[in-house]
Amino acid sequence: VNEDITLMKIPASPIKWGMDTAWDDQANVMRGTNFIGKDVLKVGRISFQPSDIVGEDLTLSNAQKTALQSRLNHMALTGVKDVLLNCDHEALVSSNYYGKPTNWYRVIKASVNYAKSKGFNVVAIAPFNEPDYKGWGDANTGLKDGWTDQGTVAHFKEVARLLTEDTDLAGI
């Protein structure tokens, strides 16, 4: 058995190799891209920031745009255009989002729109990040019963319903 992974052949499709910019670090993206190869990368992960409230006009705050644009800039270095949209939990302001599915829906839709306006194709959305992880709830908000500060299962289902019913997001 050859244990040197640098000598292993990369399998052909249906495996889709991806780059993660949810941990927003250019050096990591360049290292990963150089190791995997631009010709092999097919998807990437970017993150939306549930910090500021997004209004009905679906305009991200300057801070949200800056964080998302940084990830898009790093993704552009890979040549990837198909992206998965993930929650940047570290940016979460629970008082703006806990138990408020409409706020989640708006920040996600605004982030999808922003990514599309920059030439990226959002192919999947993960509204909550690791919603089964219980540590964040008690540490950040004092919530009990094991719920994270992102919300309950019922909150998650309501966010998913809002996203699913939006025809602009069909196919994602």
Coordinates of C-alpha atoms in Angstrom, one line a residue, residues 60-133:
L60 CA -26.5 43.4 2.5
S61 CA -24.7 45.7 4.9
N62 CA -21.3 46.9 4.0
A63 CA -19.7 44.5 6.5
Q64 CA -21.7 41.5 5.0
K65 CA -20.6 42.6 1.5
T66 CA -17.0 42.9 2.5
A67 CA -16.9 39.4 4.1
L68 CA -18.7 37.8 1.2
Q69 CA -16.6 39.6 -1.4
S70 CA -13.4 38.4 0.2
R71 CA -14.5 34.8 -0.1
L72 CA -15.6 35.4 -3.7
N73 CA -12.2 36.9 -4.5
H74 CA -10.5 33.9 -3.1
M75 CA -12.9 31.6 -4.9
A76 CA -12.0 33.4 -8.2
L77 CA -8.4 32.4 -7.7
T78 CA -9.5 28.8 -8.1
G79 CA -11.4 29.3 -11.3
V80 CA -14.5 27.7 -9.8
K81 CA -17.9 29.3 -10.6
D82 CA -20.3 26.8 -8.9
V83 CA -20.5 27.5 -5.2
L84 CA -22.2 26.2 -2.1
L85 CA -23.5 28.9 0.3
N86 CA -22.9 28.1 4.0
C87 CA -23.6 30.0 7.2
D88 CA -20.6 31.8 8.7
H89 CA -21.6 31.0 12.3
E90 CA -18.8 33.1 13.8
A91 CA -20.6 36.3 12.4
L92 CA -23.9 35.4 13.9
V93 CA -25.7 38.0 16.0
S94 CA -28.3 35.7 17.6
S95 CA -30.6 38.5 18.7
N96 CA -31.1 39.4 15.0
Y97 CA -31.6 35.8 13.9
Y98 CA -32.7 33.4 16.6
G99 CA -36.4 32.5 16.0
K100 CA -36.6 34.8 13.0
P101 CA -36.7 32.7 9.9
T102 CA -37.6 35.7 7.7
N103 CA -34.3 37.3 8.6
W104 CA -32.4 34.1 7.7
Y105 CA -34.3 33.9 4.4
R106 CA -33.4 37.5 3.5
V107 CA -29.7 37.3 4.3
I108 CA -29.4 34.1 2.4
K109 CA -31.4 35.4 -0.6
A110 CA -29.4 38.6 -0.6
S111 CA -26.1 36.6 -0.5
V112 CA -27.3 34.4 -3.4
N113 CA -28.1 37.5 -5.4
Y114 CA -24.8 39.1 -4.5
A115 CA -22.8 36.0 -5.6
K116 CA -24.8 35.8 -8.8
S117 CA -24.1 39.4 -9.6
K118 CA -20.4 38.7 -9.3
G119 CA -20.6 35.8 -11.9
F120 CA -21.0 32.8 -9.5
N121 CA -23.6 30.1 -9.6
V122 CA -25.0 29.1 -6.2
V123 CA -25.8 25.4 -6.4
A124 CA -26.6 24.6 -2.8
I125 CA -27.5 26.4 0.5
A126 CA -26.8 25.3 4.1
P127 CA -28.9 27.7 6.2
F128 CA -27.4 26.7 9.6
N129 CA -23.8 25.6 10.2
E130 CA -23.5 22.4 12.2
P131 CA -26.9 22.9 13.8
D132 CA -26.5 19.7 15.8
Y133 CA -23.4 21.1 17.6

